[in-house]
Each structure stands twice: as C-alpha cells, then as structure tokens.
C-alpha cells in the first residue's frame, strides 16, 4: 500500500529504521526480507537500507571458509 503513496520513500525508510530496533535482530532481518519481496530493487536505493545492512550484515552475510 505504501508504494502508491506520495511519501512512499519516507514510509519505507521508517520501516527500515524500525527493523533495526528489534531486540531480536533476526526478526528485523525477516521484516526486511518480506519488505524486499514486496518492494523489490528500489528498496536498495534508500540510504536507510544501507544503514540497516551495515548494522545487521553479520546476520545475513557470511564468508565461506576455505574459499
């Protein structure tokens, strides 16, 4: 619903800020994963997405051992 609003970017940014504040960080990752499936690539262009990814990247990114 937010995508059709004139303030869609602000709404999405607020959701990303909210996702960073979850005490159970994994829940924030799940929220953003659902948001990405709904919004798609434009989500990556928001500065708040980069902030979220930097803060929680250790939960969603891992390095392969021996690679």
JSON list of N, CA and C in Angstrom, two decimals:
[
{"chain": "A", "resi": 1, "resn": "UNK", "atom": "N", "xyz": [0.81, -1.20, 0.00]},
{"chain": "A", "resi": 1, "resn": "UNK", "atom": "CA", "xyz": [0.00, 0.00, 0.00]},
{"chain": "A", "resi": 1, "resn": "UNK", "atom": "C", "xyz": [0.85, 1.26, 0.00]},
{"chain": "A", "resi": 2, "resn": "UNK", "atom": "N", "xyz": [1.97, 1.20, 0.67]},
{"chain": "A", "resi": 2, "resn": "UNK", "atom": "CA", "xyz": [2.82, 2.39, 0.78]},
{"chain": "A", "resi": 2, "resn": "UNK", "atom": "C", "xyz": [3.37, 2.82, -0.56]},
{"chain": "A", "resi": 3, "resn": "UNK", "atom": "N", "xyz": [3.57, 1.87, -1.48]},
{"chain": "A", "resi": 3, "resn": "UNK", "atom": "CA", "xyz": [4.17, 2.21, -2.76]},
{"chain": "A", "resi": 3, "resn": "UNK", "atom": "C", "xyz": [3.34, 3.17, -3.58]},
{"chain": "A", "resi": 4, "resn": "UNK", "atom": "N", "xyz": [2.05, 3.21, -3.33]},
{"chain": "A", "resi": 4, "resn": "UNK", "atom": "CA", "xyz": [1.19, 4.10, -4.11]},
{"chain": "A", "resi": 4, "resn": "UNK", "atom": "C", "xyz": [1.05, 5.48, -3.46]},
{"chain": "A", "resi": 5, "resn": "UNK", "atom": "N", "xyz": [1.67, 5.67, -2.32]},
{"chain": "A", "resi": 5, "resn": "UNK", "atom": "CA", "xyz": [1.57, 6.96, -1.62]},
{"chain": "A", "resi": 5, "resn": "UNK", "atom": "C", "xyz": [2.65, 7.91, -2.11]},
{"chain": "A", "resi": 6, "resn": "UNK", "atom": "N", "xyz": [2.37, 9.20, -1.97]},
{"chain": "A", "resi": 6, "resn": "UNK", "atom": "CA", "xyz": [3.35, 10.21, -2.38]},
{"chain": "A", "resi": 6, "resn": "UNK", "atom": "C", "xyz": [4.58, 10.20, -1.47]},
{"chain": "A", "resi": 7, "resn": "UNK", "atom": "N", "xyz": [4.41, 9.72, -0.24]},
{"chain": "A", "resi": 7, "resn": "UNK", "atom": "CA", "xyz": [5.53, 9.67, 0.71]},
{"chain": "A", "resi": 7, "resn": "UNK", "atom": "C", "xyz": [6.06, 8.24, 0.88]},
{"chain": "A", "resi": 8, "resn": "UNK", "atom": "N", "xyz": [6.00, 7.44, -0.18]},
{"chain": "A", "resi": 8, "resn": "UNK", "atom": "CA", "xyz": [6.39, 6.03, -0.11]},
{"chain": "A", "resi": 8, "resn": "UNK", "atom": "C", "xyz": [7.82, 5.85, 0.40]},
{"chain": "A", "resi": 9, "resn": "UNK", "atom": "N", "xyz": [8.74, 6.67, -0.07]},
{"chain": "A", "resi": 9, "resn": "UNK", "atom": "CA", "xyz": [10.13, 6.53, 0.37]},
{"chain": "A", "resi": 9, "resn": "UNK", "atom": "C", "xyz": [10.26, 6.77, 1.87]},
{"chain": "A", "resi": 10, "resn": "UNK", "atom": "N", "xyz": [9.52, 7.73, 2.40]},
{"chain": "A", "resi": 10, "resn": "UNK", "atom": "CA", "xyz": [9.56, 8.00, 3.84]},
{"chain": "A", "resi": 10, "resn": "UNK", "atom": "C", "xyz": [8.98, 6.83, 4.63]},
{"chain": "A", "resi": 11, "resn": "UNK", "atom": "N", "xyz": [7.91, 6.26, 4.13]},
{"chain": "A", "resi": 11, "resn": "UNK", "atom": "CA", "xyz": [7.29, 5.12, 4.81]},
{"chain": "A", "resi": 11, "resn": "UNK", "atom": "C", "xyz": [8.26, 3.94, 4.83]},
{"chain": "A", "resi": 12, "resn": "UNK", "atom": "N", "xyz": [8.87, 3.64, 3.69]},
{"chain": "A", "resi": 12, "resn": "UNK", "atom": "CA", "xyz": [9.82, 2.54, 3.62]},
{"chain": "A", "resi": 12, "resn": "UNK", "atom": "C", "xyz": [11.04, 2.80, 4.50]},
{"chain": "A", "resi": 13, "resn": "UNK", "atom": "N", "xyz": [11.51, 4.03, 4.52]},
{"chain": "A", "resi": 13, "resn": "UNK", "atom": "CA", "xyz": [12.64, 4.39, 5.38]},
{"chain": "A", "resi": 13, "resn": "UNK", "atom": "C", "xyz": [12.29, 4.18, 6.85]},
{"chain": "A", "resi": 14, "resn": "UNK", "atom": "N", "xyz": [11.09, 4.53, 7.23]},
{"chain": "A", "resi": 14, "resn": "UNK", "atom": "CA", "xyz": [10.66, 4.32, 8.62]},
{"chain": "A", "resi": 14, "resn": "UNK", "atom": "C", "xyz": [10.59, 2.84, 8.97]},
{"chain": "A", "resi": 15, "resn": "UNK", "atom": "N", "xyz": [10.14, 2.02, 8.04]},
{"chain": "A", "resi": 15, "resn": "UNK", "atom": "CA", "xyz": [10.09, 0.58, 8.28]},
{"chain": "A", "resi": 15, "resn": "UNK", "atom": "C", "xyz": [11.50, 0.03, 8.47]},
{"chain": "A", "resi": 16, "resn": "UNK", "atom": "N", "xyz": [12.44, 0.50, 7.66]},
{"chain": "A", "resi": 16, "resn": "UNK", "atom": "CA", "xyz": [13.83, 0.05, 7.80]},
{"chain": "A", "resi": 16, "resn": "UNK", "atom": "C", "xyz": [14.42, 0.49, 9.13]},
{"chain": "A", "resi": 17, "resn": "UNK", "atom": "N", "xyz": [14.12, 1.70, 9.55]},
{"chain": "A", "resi": 17, "resn": "UNK", "atom": "CA", "xyz": [14.60, 2.17, 10.87]},
{"chain": "A", "resi": 17, "resn": "UNK", "atom": "C", "xyz": [14.01, 1.31, 11.98]},
{"chain": "A", "resi": 18, "resn": "UNK", "atom": "N", "xyz": [12.74, 1.00, 11.85]},
{"chain": "A", "resi": 18, "resn": "UNK", "atom": "CA", "xyz": [12.06, 0.15, 12.84]},
{"chain": "A", "resi": 18, "resn": "UNK", "atom": "C", "xyz": [12.70, -1.24, 12.88]},
{"chain": "A", "resi": 19, "resn": "UNK", "atom": "N", "xyz": [13.02, -1.79, 11.72]},
{"chain": "A", "resi": 19, "resn": "UNK", "atom": "CA", "xyz": [13.63, -3.13, 11.66]},
{"chain": "A", "resi": 19, "resn": "UNK", "atom": "C", "xyz": [14.98, -3.17, 12.36]},
{"chain": "A", "resi": 20, "resn": "UNK", "atom": "N", "xyz": [15.69, -2.07, 12.35]},
{"chain": "A", "resi": 20, "resn": "UNK", "atom": "CA", "xyz": [17.00, -2.01, 13.05]},
{"chain": "A", "resi": 20, "resn": "UNK", "atom": "C", "xyz": [16.84, -2.05, 14.55]},
{"chain": "A", "resi": 21, "resn": "UNK", "atom": "N", "xyz": [15.67, -1.71, 15.06]},
{"chain": "A", "resi": 21, "resn": "UNK", "atom": "CA", "xyz": [15.48, -1.56, 16.50]},
{"chain": "A", "resi": 21, "resn": "UNK", "atom": "C", "xyz": [14.95, -2.81, 17.20]},
{"chain": "A", "resi": 22, "resn": "UNK", "atom": "N", "xyz": [14.64, -3.85, 16.44]},
{"chain": "A", "resi": 22, "resn": "UNK", "atom": "CA", "xyz": [14.14, -5.07, 17.07]},
{"chain": "A", "resi": 22, "resn": "UNK", "atom": "C", "xyz": [15.17, -5.64, 18.04]},
{"chain": "A", "resi": 23, "resn": "UNK", "atom": "N", "xyz": [14.75, -5.97, 19.27]},
{"chain": "A", "resi": 23, "resn": "UNK", "atom": "CA", "xyz": [15.70, -6.61, 20.20]},
{"chain": "A", "resi": 23, "resn": "UNK", "atom": "C", "xyz": [16.20, -7.96, 19.65]},
{"chain": "A", "resi": 24, "resn": "UNK", "atom": "N", "xyz": [15.31, -8.70, 18.98]},
{"chain": "A", "resi": 24, "resn": "UNK", "atom": "CA", "xyz": [15.72, -9.94, 18.33]},
{"chain": "A", "resi": 24, "resn": "UNK", "atom": "C", "xyz": [16.07, -9.58, 16.90]},
{"chain": "A", "resi": 25, "resn": "UNK", "atom": "N", "xyz": [17.34, -9.41, 16.64]},
{"chain": "A", "resi": 25, "resn": "UNK", "atom": "CA", "xyz": [17.80, -8.89, 15.35]},
{"chain": "A", "resi": 25, "resn": "UNK", "atom": "C", "xyz": [17.30, -9.72, 14.17]},
{"chain": "A", "resi": 26, "resn": "UNK", "atom": "N", "xyz": [17.14, -11.01, 14.39]},
{"chain": "A", "resi": 26, "resn": "UNK", "atom": "CA", "xyz": [16.66, -11.88, 13.32]},
{"chain": "A", "resi": 26, "resn": "UNK", "atom": "C", "xyz": [15.27, -11.49, 12.84]},
{"chain": "A", "resi": 27, "resn": "UNK", "atom": "N", "xyz": [14.45, -10.97, 13.76]},
{"chain": "A", "resi": 27, "resn": "UNK", "atom": "CA", "xyz": [13.10, -10.54, 13.39]},
{"chain": "A", "resi": 27, "resn": "UNK", "atom": "C", "xyz": [13.17, -9.34, 12.43]},
{"chain": "A", "resi": 28, "resn": "UNK", "atom": "N", "xyz": [14.13, -8.46, 12.65]},
{"chain": "A", "resi": 28, "resn": "UNK", "atom": "CA", "xyz": [14.33, -7.34, 11.74]},
{"chain": "A", "resi": 28, "resn": "UNK", "atom": "C", "xyz": [14.76, -7.81, 10.36]},
{"chain": "A", "resi": 29, "resn": "UNK", "atom": "N", "xyz": [15.58, -8.85, 10.33]},
{"chain": "A", "resi": 29, "resn": "UNK", "atom": "CA", "xyz": [16.01, -9.42, 9.05]},
{"chain": "A", "resi": 29, "resn": "UNK", "atom": "C", "xyz": [14.81, -10.01, 8.32]},
{"chain": "A", "resi": 30, "resn": "UNK", "atom": "N", "xyz": [13.95, -10.70, 9.05]},
{"chain": "A", "resi": 30, "resn": "UNK", "atom": "CA", "xyz": [12.76, -11.28, 8.43]},
{"chain": "A", "resi": 30, "resn": "UNK", "atom": "C", "xyz": [11.84, -10.19, 7.89]},
{"chain": "A", "resi": 31, "resn": "UNK", "atom": "N", "xyz": [11.68, -9.10, 8.64]},
{"chain": "A", "resi": 31, "resn": "UNK", "atom": "CA", "xyz": [10.84, -8.00, 8.20]},
{"chain": "A", "resi": 31, "resn": "UNK", "atom": "C", "xyz": [11.38, -7.40, 6.90]},
{"chain": "A", "resi": 32, "resn": "UNK", "atom": "N", "xyz": [12.68, -7.17, 6.85]},
{"chain": "A", "resi": 32, "resn": "UNK", "atom": "CA", "xyz": [13.26, -6.57, 5.65]},
{"chain": "A", "resi": 32, "resn": "UNK", "atom": "C", "xyz": [13.22, -7.55, 4.47]},
{"chain": "A", "resi": 33, "resn": "UNK", "atom": "N", "xyz": [13.38, -8.84, 4.74]},
{"chain": "A", "resi": 33, "resn": "UNK", "atom": "CA", "xyz": [13.27, -9.82, 3.66]},
{"chain": "A", "resi": 33, "resn": "UNK", "atom": "C", "xyz": [11.86, -9.79, 3.07]},
{"chain": "A", "resi": 34, "resn": "UNK", "atom": "N", "xyz": [10.85, -9.72, 3.92]},
{"chain": "A", "resi": 34, "resn": "UNK", "atom": "CA", "xyz": [9.47, -9.62, 3.43]},
{"chain": "A", "resi": 34, "resn": "UNK", "atom": "C", "xyz": [9.26, -8.32, 2.67]},
{"chain": "A", "resi": 35, "resn": "UNK", "atom": "N", "xyz": [9.83, -7.24, 3.19]},
{"chain": "A", "resi": 35, "resn": "UNK", "atom": "CA", "xyz": [9.71, -5.94, 2.53]},
{"chain": "A", "resi": 35, "resn": "UNK", "atom": "C", "xyz": [10.36, -5.98, 1.14]},
{"chain": "A", "resi": 36, "resn": "UNK", "atom": "N", "xyz": [11.51, -6.61, 1.06]},
{"chain": "A", "resi": 36, "resn": "UNK", "atom": "CA", "xyz": [12.21, -6.70, -0.23]},
{"chain": "A", "resi": 36, "resn": "UNK", "atom": "C", "xyz": [11.39, -7.50, -1.24]},
{"chain": "A", "resi": 37, "resn": "UNK", "atom": "N", "xyz": [10.76, -8.58, -0.80]},
{"chain": "A", "resi": 37, "resn": "UNK", "atom": "CA", "xyz": [9.93, -9.36, -1.72]},
{"chain": "A", "resi": 37, "resn": "UNK", "atom": "C", "xyz": [8.76, -8.53, -2.23]},
{"chain": "A", "resi": 38, "resn": "UNK", "atom": "N", "xyz": [8.28, -7.63, -1.41]},
{"chain": "A", "resi": 38, "resn": "UNK", "atom": "CA", "xyz": [7.14, -6.79, -1.79]},
{"chain": "A", "resi": 38, "resn": "UNK", "atom": "C", "xyz": [7.55, -5.61, -2.66]},
{"chain": "A", "resi": 39, "resn": "UNK", "atom": "N", "xyz": [8.64, -4.95, -2.29]},
{"chain": "A", "resi": 39, "resn": "UNK", "atom": "CA", "xyz": [9.05, -3.70, -2.95]},
{"chain": "A", "resi": 39, "resn": "UNK", "atom": "C", "xyz": [10.02, -3.97, -4.09]},
{"chain": "A", "resi": 40, "resn": "UNK", "atom": "N", "xyz": [10.95, -4.88, -3.87]},
{"chain": "A", "resi": 40, "resn": "UNK", "atom": "CA", "xyz": [11.94, -5.20, -4.90]},
{"chain": "A", "resi": 40, "resn": "UNK", "atom": "C", "xyz": [13.15, -4.30, -4.85]},
{"chain": "A", "resi": 41, "resn": "UNK", "atom": "N", "xyz": [13.80, -4.17, -5.98]},
{"chain": "A", "resi": 41, "resn": "UNK", "atom": "CA", "xyz": [15.08, -3.47, -6.11]},
{"chain": "A", "resi": 41, "resn": "UNK", "atom": "C", "xyz": [15.05, -2.02, -5.62]},
{"chain": "A", "resi": 42, "resn": "UNK", "atom": "N", "xyz": [13.97, -1.25, -5.80]},
{"chain": "A", "resi": 42, "resn": "UNK", "atom": "CA", "xyz": [14.00, 0.14, -5.33]},
{"chain": "A", "resi": 42, "resn": "UNK", "atom": "C", "xyz": [14.34, 0.28, -3.84]},
{"chain": "A", "resi": 43, "resn": "UNK", "atom": "N", "xyz": [14.09, -0.76, -3.07]},
{"chain": "A", "resi": 43, "resn": "UNK", "atom": "CA", "xyz": [14.42, -0.72, -1.63]},
{"chain": "A", "resi": 43, "resn": "UNK", "atom": "C", "xyz": [15.91, -0.49, -1.43]},
{"chain": "A", "resi": 44, "resn": "UNK", "atom": "N", "xyz": [16.74, -1.07, -2.31]},
{"chain": "A", "resi": 44, "resn": "UNK", "atom": "CA", "xyz": [18.20, -0.96, -2.16]},
{"chain": "A", "resi": 44, "resn": "UNK", "atom": "C", "xyz": [18.71, 0.46, -2.36]},
{"chain": "A", "resi": 45, "resn": "UNK", "atom": "N", "xyz": [17.94, 1.31, -3.01]},
{"chain": "A", "resi": 45, "resn": "UNK", "atom": "CA", "xyz": [18.35, 2.68, -3.26]},
{"chain": "A", "resi": 45, "resn": "UNK", "atom": "C", "xyz": [18.15, 3.63, -2.10]},
{"chain": "A", "resi": 46, "resn": "UNK", "atom": "N", "xyz": [17.47, 3.17, -1.06]},
{"chain": "A", "resi": 46, "resn": "UNK", "atom": "CA", "xyz": [17.24, 4.03, 0.09]},
{"chain": "A", "resi": 46, "resn": "UNK", "atom": "C", "xyz": [18.46, 4.05, 1.00]},
{"chain": "A", "resi": 47, "resn": "UNK", "atom": "N", "xyz": [18.89, 5.22, 1.46]},
{"chain": "A", "resi": 47, "resn": "UNK", "atom": "CA", "xyz": [20.04, 5.29, 2.38]},
{"chain": "A", "resi": 47, "resn": "UNK", "atom": "C", "xyz": [19.81, 4.43, 3.63]},
{"chain": "A", "resi": 48, "resn": "UNK", "atom": "N", "xyz": [18.58, 4.33, 4.07]},
{"chain": "A", "resi": 48, "resn": "UNK", "atom": "CA", "xyz": [18.26, 3.56, 5.27]},
{"chain": "A", "resi": 48, "resn": "UNK", "atom": "C", "xyz": [18.50, 2.06, 5.06]},
{"chain": "A", "resi": 49, "resn": "UNK", "atom": "N", "xyz": [18.40, 1.61, 3.80]},
{"chain": "A", "resi": 49, "resn": "UNK", "atom": "CA", "xyz": [18.70, 0.21, 3.55]},
{"chain": "A", "resi": 49, "resn": "UNK", "atom": "C", "xyz": [20.18, -0.06, 3.79]},
{"chain": "A", "resi": 50, "resn": "UNK", "atom": "N", "xyz": [21.02, 0.84, 3.30]},
{"chain": "A", "resi": 50, "resn": "UNK", "atom": "CA", "xyz": [22.46, 0.70, 3.54]},
{"chain": "A", "resi": 50, "resn": "UNK", "atom": "C", "xyz": [22.79, 0.72, 5.02]},
{"chain": "A", "resi": 51, "resn": "UNK", "atom": "N", "xyz": [22.14, 1.60, 5.76]},
{"chain": "A", "resi": 51, "resn": "UNK", "atom": "CA", "xyz": [22.37, 1.68, 7.20]},
{"chain": "A", "resi": 51, "resn": "UNK", "atom": "C", "xyz": [21.94, 0.38, 7.88]},
{"chain": "A", "resi": 52, "resn": "UNK", "atom": "N", "xyz": [20.78, -0.13, 7.47]},
{"chain": "A", "resi": 52, "resn": "UNK", "atom": "CA", "xyz": [20.29, -1.39, 8.03]},
{"chain": "A", "resi": 52, "resn": "UNK", "atom": "C", "xyz": [21.27, -2.52, 7.70]},
{"chain": "A", "resi": 53, "resn": "UNK", "atom": "N", "xyz": [21.69, -2.60, 6.44]},
{"chain": "A", "resi": 53, "resn": "UNK", "atom": "CA", "xyz": [22.59, -3.67, 6.02]},
{"chain": "A", "resi": 53, "resn": "UNK", "atom": "C", "xyz": [23.92, -3.60, 6.76]},
{"chain": "A", "resi": 54, "resn": "UNK", "atom": "N", "xyz": [24.45, -2.41, 6.97]},
{"chain": "A", "resi": 54, "resn": "UNK", "atom": "CA", "xyz": [25.70, -2.26, 7.71]},
{"chain": "A", "resi": 54, "resn": "UNK", "atom": "C", "xyz": [25.54, -2.69, 9.16]},
{"chain": "A", "resi": 55, "resn": "UNK", "atom": "N", "xyz": [24.41, -2.38, 9.75]},
{"chain": "A", "resi": 55, "resn": "UNK", "atom": "CA", "xyz": [24.18, -2.71, 11.16]},
{"chain": "A", "resi": 55, "resn": "UNK", "atom": "C", "xyz": [23.91, -4.19, 11.37]},
{"chain": "A", "resi": 56, "resn": "UNK", "atom": "N", "xyz": [23.29, -4.84, 10.38]},
{"chain": "A", "resi": 56, "resn": "UNK", "atom": "CA", "xyz": [22.87, -6.23, 10.57]},
{"chain": "A", "resi": 56, "resn": "UNK", "atom": "C", "xyz": [23.49, -7.19, 9.57]},
{"chain": "A", "resi": 57, "resn": "UNK", "atom": "N", "xyz": [24.45, -6.72, 8.82]},
{"chain": "A", "resi": 57, "resn": "UNK", "atom": "CA", "xyz": [25.06, -7.56, 7.79]},
{"chain": "A", "resi": 57, "resn": "UNK", "atom": "C", "xyz": [25.64, -8.85, 8.31]},
{"chain": "A", "resi": 58, "resn": "UNK", "atom": "N", "xyz": [26.11, -8.86, 9.54]},
{"chain": "A", "resi": 58, "resn": "UNK", "atom": "CA", "xyz": [26.70, -10.08, 10.08]},
{"chain": "A", "resi": 58, "resn": "UNK", "atom": "C", "xyz": [25.68, -11.21, 10.21]},
{"chain": "A", "resi": 59, "resn": "UNK", "atom": "N", "xyz": [24.39, -10.87, 10.23]},
{"chain": "A", "resi": 59, "resn": "UNK", "atom": "CA", "xyz": [23.36, -11.91, 10.32]},
{"chain": "A", "resi": 59, "resn": "UNK", "atom": "C", "xyz": [23.01, -12.47, 8.95]},
{"chain": "A", "resi": 60, "resn": "UNK", "atom": "N", "xyz": [23.18, -11.70, 7.91]},
{"chain": "A", "resi": 60, "resn": "UNK", "atom": "CA", "xyz": [22.75, -12.13, 6.59]},
{"chain": "A", "resi": 60, "resn": "UNK", "atom": "C", "xyz": [23.89, -12.43, 5.63]},
{"chain": "A", "resi": 61, "resn": "UNK", "atom": "N", "xyz": [25.09, -12.04, 5.97]},
{"chain": "A", "resi": 61, "resn": "UNK", "atom": "CA", "xyz": [26.23, -12.30, 5.12]},
{"chain": "A", "resi": 61, "resn": "UNK", "atom": "C", "xyz": [27.23, -13.16, 5.87]},
{"chain": "A", "resi": 62, "resn": "UNK", "atom": "N", "xyz": [27.83, -14.06, 5.19]},
{"chain": "A", "resi": 62, "resn": "UNK", "atom": "CA", "xyz": [28.87, -14.86, 5.81]},
{"chain": "A", "resi": 62, "resn": "UNK", "atom": "C", "xyz": [29.95, -15.15, 4.79]},
{"chain": "A", "resi": 63, "resn": "UNK", "atom": "N", "xyz": [31.14, -15.37, 5.27]},
{"chain": "A", "resi": 63, "resn": "UNK", "atom": "CA", "xyz": [32.24, -15.72, 4.38]},
{"chain": "A", "resi": 63, "resn": "UNK", "atom": "C", "xyz": [32.38, -17.22, 4.37]},
{"chain": "A", "resi": 64, "resn": "UNK", "atom": "N", "xyz": [32.67, -17.75, 3.20]},
{"chain": "A", "resi": 64, "resn": "UNK", "atom": "CA", "xyz": [32.89, -19.18, 3.09]},
{"chain": "A", "resi": 64, "resn": "UNK", "atom": "C", "xyz": [34.27, -19.52, 3.57]},
{"chain": "A", "resi": 65, "resn": "UNK", "atom": "N", "xyz": [34.37, -20.50, 4.41]},
{"chain": "A", "resi": 65, "resn": "UNK", "atom": "CA", "xyz": [35.65, -20.96, 4.90]},
{"chain": "A", "resi": 65, "resn": "UNK", "atom": "C", "xyz": [36.38, -21.71, 3.79]},
{"chain": "A", "resi": 66, "resn": "UNK", "atom": "N", "xyz": [37.65, -21.43, 3.61]},
{"chain": "A", "resi": 66, "resn": "UNK", "atom": "CA", "xyz": [38.45, -22.12, 2.64]},
{"chain": "A", "resi": 66, "resn": "UNK", "atom": "C", "xyz": [38.21, -21.71, 1.20]},
{"chain": "A", "resi": 67, "resn": "UNK", "atom": "N", "xyz": [37.45, -20.65, 1.02]},
{"chain": "A", "resi": 67, "resn": "UNK", "atom": "CA", "xyz": [37.17, -20.22, -0.36]},
{"chain": "A", "resi": 67, "resn": "UNK", "atom": "C", "xyz": [38.19, -19.21, -0.83]}
]
